[in-house]
PDB file of C-alpha atoms in Angstrom:
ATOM      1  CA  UNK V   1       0.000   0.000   0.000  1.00 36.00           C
ATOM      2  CA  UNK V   2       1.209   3.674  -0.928  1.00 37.00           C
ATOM      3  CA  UNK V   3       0.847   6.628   0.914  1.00 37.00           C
ATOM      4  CA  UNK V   4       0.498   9.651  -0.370  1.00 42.00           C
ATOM      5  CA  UNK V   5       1.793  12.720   0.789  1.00 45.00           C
ATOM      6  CA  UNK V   6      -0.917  15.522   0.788  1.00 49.00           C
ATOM      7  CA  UNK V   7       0.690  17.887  -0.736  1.00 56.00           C
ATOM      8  CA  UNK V   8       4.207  17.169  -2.062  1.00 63.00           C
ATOM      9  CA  UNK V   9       4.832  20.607  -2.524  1.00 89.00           C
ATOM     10  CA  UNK V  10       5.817  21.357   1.139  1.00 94.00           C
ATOM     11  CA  UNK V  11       7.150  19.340   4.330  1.00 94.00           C
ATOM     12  CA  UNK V  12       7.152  21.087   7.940  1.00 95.00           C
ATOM     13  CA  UNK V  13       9.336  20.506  11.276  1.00 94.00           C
ATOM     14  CA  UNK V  14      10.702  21.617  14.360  1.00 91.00           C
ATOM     15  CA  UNK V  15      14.824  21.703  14.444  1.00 89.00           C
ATOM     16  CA  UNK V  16      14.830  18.055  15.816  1.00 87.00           C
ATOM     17  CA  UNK V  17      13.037  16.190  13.271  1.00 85.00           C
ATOM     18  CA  UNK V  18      14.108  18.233  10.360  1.00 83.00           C
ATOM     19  CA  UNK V  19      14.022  16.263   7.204  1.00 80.00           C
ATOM     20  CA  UNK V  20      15.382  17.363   4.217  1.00 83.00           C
ATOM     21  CA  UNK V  21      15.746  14.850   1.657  1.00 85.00           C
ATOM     22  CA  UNK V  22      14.491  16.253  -1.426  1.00 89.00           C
ATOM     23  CA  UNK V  23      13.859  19.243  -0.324  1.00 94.00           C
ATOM     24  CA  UNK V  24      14.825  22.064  -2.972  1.00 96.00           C
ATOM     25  CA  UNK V  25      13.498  25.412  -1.059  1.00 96.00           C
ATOM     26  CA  UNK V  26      14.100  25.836   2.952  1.00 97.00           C
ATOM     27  CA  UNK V  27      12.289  28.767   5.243  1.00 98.00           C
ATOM     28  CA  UNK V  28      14.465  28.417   8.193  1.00 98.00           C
ATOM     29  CA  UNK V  29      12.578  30.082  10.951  1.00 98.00           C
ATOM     30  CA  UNK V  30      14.509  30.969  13.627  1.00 97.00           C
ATOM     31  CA  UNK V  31      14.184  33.286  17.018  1.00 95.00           C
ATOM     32  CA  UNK V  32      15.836  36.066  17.099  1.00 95.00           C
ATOM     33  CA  UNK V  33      19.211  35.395  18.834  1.00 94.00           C
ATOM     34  CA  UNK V  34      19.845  32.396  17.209  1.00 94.00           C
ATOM     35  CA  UNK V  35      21.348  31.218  13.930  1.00 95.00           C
ATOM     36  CA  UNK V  36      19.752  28.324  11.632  1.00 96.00           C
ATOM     37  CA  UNK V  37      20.547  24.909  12.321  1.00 95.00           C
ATOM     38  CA  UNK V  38      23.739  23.416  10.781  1.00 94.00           C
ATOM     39  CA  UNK V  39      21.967  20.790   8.420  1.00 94.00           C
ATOM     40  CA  UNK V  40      20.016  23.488   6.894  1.00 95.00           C
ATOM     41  CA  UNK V  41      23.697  26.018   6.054  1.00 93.00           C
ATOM     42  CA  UNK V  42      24.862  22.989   5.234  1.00 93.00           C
ATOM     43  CA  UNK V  43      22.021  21.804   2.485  1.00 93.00           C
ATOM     44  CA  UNK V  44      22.092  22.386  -1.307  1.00 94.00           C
ATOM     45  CA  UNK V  45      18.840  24.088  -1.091  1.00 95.00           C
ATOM     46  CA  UNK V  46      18.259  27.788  -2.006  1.00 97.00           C
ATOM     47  CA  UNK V  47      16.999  29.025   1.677  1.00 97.00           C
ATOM     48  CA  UNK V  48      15.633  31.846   3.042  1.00 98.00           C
ATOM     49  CA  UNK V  49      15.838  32.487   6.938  1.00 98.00           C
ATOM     50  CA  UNK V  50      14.050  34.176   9.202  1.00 98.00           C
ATOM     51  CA  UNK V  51      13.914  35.445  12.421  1.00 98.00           C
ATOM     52  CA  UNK V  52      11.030  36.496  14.574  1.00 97.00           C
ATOM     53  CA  UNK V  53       9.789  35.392  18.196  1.00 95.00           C
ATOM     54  CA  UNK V  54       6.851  33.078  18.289  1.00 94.00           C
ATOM     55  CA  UNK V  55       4.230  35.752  19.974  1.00 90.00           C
ATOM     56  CA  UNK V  56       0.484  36.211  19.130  1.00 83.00           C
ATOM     57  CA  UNK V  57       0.752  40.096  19.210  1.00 76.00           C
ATOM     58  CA  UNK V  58       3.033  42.361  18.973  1.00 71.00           C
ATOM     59  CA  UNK V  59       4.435  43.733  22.677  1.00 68.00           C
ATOM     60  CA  UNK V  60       7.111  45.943  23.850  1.00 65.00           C
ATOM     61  CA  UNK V  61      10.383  44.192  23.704  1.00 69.00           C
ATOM     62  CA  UNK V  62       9.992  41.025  21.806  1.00 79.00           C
ATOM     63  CA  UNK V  63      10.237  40.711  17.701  1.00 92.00           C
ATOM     64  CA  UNK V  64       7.281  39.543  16.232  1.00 95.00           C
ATOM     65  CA  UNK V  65       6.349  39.055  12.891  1.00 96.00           C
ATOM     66  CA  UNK V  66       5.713  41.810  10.589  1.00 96.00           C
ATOM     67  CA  UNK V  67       3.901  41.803   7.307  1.00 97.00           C
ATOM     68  CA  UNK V  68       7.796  42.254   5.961  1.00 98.00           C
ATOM     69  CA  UNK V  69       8.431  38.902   6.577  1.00 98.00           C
ATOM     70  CA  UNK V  70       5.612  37.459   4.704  1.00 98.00           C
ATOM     71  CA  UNK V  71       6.553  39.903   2.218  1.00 98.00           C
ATOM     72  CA  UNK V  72       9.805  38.148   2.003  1.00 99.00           C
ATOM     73  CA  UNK V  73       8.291  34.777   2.031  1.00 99.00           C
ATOM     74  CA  UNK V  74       5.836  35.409  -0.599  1.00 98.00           C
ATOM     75  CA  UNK V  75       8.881  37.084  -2.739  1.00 98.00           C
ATOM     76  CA  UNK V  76      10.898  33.938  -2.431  1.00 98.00           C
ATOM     77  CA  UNK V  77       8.511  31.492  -3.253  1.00 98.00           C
ATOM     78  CA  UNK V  78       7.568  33.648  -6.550  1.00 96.00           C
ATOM     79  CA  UNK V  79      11.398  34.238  -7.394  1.00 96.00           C
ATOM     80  CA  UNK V  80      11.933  30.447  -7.211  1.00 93.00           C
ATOM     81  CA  UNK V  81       8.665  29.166  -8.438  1.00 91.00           C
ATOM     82  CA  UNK V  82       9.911  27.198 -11.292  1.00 92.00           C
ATOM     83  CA  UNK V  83      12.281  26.006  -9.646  1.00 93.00           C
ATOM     84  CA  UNK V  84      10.245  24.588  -6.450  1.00 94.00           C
ATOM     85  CA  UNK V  85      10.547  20.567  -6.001  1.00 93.00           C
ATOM     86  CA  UNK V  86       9.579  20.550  -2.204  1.00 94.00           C
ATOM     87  CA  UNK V  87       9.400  23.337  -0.258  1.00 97.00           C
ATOM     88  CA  UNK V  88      10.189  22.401   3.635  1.00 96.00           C
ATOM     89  CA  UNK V  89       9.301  25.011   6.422  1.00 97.00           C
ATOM     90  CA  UNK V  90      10.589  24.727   9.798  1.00 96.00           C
ATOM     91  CA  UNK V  91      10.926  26.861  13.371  1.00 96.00           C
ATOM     92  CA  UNK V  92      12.128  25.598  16.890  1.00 95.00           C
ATOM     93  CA  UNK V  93       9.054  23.192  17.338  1.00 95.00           C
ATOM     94  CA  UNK V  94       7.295  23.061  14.001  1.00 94.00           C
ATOM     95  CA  UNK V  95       3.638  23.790  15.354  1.00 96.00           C
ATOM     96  CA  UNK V  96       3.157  27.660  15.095  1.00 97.00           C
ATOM     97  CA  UNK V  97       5.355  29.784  12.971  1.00 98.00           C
ATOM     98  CA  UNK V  98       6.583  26.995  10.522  1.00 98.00           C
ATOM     99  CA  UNK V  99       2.939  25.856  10.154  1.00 98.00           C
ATOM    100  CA  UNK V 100       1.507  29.586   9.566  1.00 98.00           C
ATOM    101  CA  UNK V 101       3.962  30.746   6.930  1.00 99.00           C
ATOM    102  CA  UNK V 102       3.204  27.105   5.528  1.00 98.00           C
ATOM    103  CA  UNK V 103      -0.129  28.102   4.679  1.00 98.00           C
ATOM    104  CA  UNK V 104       0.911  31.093   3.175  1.00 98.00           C
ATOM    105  CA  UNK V 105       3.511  29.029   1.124  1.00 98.00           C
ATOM    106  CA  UNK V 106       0.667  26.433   0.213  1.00 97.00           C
ATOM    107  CA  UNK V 107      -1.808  29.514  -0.893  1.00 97.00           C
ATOM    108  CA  UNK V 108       1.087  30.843  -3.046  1.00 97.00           C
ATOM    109  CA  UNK V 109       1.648  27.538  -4.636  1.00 95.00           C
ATOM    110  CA  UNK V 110      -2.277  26.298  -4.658  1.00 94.00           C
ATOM    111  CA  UNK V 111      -4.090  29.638  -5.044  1.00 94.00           C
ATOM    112  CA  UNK V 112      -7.359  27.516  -6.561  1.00 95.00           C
ATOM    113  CA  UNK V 113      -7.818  25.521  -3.672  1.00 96.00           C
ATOM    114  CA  UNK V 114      -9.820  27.253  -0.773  1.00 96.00           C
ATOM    115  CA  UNK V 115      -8.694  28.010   2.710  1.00 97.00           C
ATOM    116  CA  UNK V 116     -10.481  25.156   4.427  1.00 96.00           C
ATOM    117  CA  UNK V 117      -8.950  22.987   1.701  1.00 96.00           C
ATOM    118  CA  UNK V 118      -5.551  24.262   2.618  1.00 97.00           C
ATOM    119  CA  UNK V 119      -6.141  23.643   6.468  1.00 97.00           C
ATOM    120  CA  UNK V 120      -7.245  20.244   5.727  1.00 95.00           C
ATOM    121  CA  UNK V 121      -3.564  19.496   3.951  1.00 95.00           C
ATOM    122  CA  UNK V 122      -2.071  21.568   6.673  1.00 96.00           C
ATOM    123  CA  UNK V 123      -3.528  18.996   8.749  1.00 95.00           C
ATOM    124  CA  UNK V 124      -2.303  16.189   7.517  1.00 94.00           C
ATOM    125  CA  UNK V 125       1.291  17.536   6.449  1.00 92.00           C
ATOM    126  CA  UNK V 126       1.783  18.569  10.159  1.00 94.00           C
ATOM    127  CA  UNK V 127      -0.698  16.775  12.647  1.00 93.00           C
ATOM    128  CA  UNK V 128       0.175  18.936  15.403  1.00 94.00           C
ATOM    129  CA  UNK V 129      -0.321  22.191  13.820  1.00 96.00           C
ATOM    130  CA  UNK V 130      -1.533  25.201  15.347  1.00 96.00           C
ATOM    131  CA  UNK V 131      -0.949  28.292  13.324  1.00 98.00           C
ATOM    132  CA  UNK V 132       0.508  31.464  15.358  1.00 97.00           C
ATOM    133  CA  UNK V 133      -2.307  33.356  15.242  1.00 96.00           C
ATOM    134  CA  UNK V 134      -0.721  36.656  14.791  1.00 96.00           C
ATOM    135  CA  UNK V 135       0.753  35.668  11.772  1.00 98.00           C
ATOM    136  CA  UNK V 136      -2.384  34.160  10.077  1.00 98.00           C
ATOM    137  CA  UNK V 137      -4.048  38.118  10.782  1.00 97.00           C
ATOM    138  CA  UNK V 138      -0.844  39.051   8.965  1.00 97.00           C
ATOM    139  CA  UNK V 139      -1.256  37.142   6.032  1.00 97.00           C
ATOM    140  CA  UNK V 140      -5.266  37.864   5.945  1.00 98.00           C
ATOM    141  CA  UNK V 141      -4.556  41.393   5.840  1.00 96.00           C
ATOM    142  CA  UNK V 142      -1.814  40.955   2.918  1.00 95.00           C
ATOM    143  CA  UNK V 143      -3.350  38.329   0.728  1.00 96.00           C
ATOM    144  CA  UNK V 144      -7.273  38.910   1.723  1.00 96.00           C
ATOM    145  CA  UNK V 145      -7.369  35.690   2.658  1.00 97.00           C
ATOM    146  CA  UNK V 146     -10.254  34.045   5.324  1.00 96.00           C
ATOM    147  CA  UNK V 147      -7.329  31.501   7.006  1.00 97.00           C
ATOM    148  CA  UNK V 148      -8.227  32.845  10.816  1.00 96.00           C
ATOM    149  CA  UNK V 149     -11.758  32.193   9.501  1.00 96.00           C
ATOM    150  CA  UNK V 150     -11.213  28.614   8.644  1.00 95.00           C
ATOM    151  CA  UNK V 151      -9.036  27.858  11.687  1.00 95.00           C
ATOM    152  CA  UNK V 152     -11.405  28.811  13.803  1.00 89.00           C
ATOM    153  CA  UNK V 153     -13.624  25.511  12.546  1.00 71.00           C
ATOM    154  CA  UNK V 154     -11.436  22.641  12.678  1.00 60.00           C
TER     155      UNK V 154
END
């Protein structure tokens, strides 16, 4: 029996169970005092990094994310469209940041599909994902998507 992937576009982790076989594109998101991990500087893949604190709004103090950095994401995945394989998406844990900017990666790549189609693959590419929500108002605001809309019924 075969099983397939949901969307072989895009992979997501945390730093300890990155996997990168076959990956061609990496969004290494990091926090702000710290550098990517070693596998991913180390990769063949063209990668973009990031670094932002995973907070729901933005406070006095910390570094959240900023419409920039989707900005950058959504310039990197059109730059290297053609030349996407497998897009893999990680942060410290892989449940909040890595799976938020995934959906934003997956509605660049899969702009037919709706948003509760995209949580549904978001789903199953990353089981334990919960989207930072501050992000996901971020990327509603920039794309005019509904993605805080569809979260909020699964």
């Amino acid at each position: 029996m075969f099983w397939k992937r949901p969307s072989p576009k895009i992979s997501v982790s945390g730093v300890h169970d990155l996997a990168l076989r076959g990956v061609s594109h990496i969004i290494s998101i990091n926090d702000p005092d710290r550098a990517p991990p070693r596998e991913v500087l180390q990769s063949d893949a063209e990668v973009l990094v990031l670094k932002f604190s995973d907070t729901f709004e933005s406070l006095a103090g910390s570094d959240p994310p900023t419409l920039q950095h989707l900005q950058a994401v959504k310039a990197f995945i059109e730059e290297e469209r053609q030349q996407i394989r497998r897009v893999h998406v990680h942060c410290k844990v892989g449940t909040s940041r890595s799976t938020a900017v995934a959906l934003l990666v997956m509605h660049l790549l899969e702009p037919q599909k709706s948003e509760a189609e995209l949580v549904q693959m978001l789903k199953k590419v990353r089981r334990q994902a919960a989207p930072n929500p501050l992000i996901i108002r971020l990327m509603d605001q920039q794309e005019g998507t509904h993605f805080a809309e569809a979260l909020s019924y699964t």
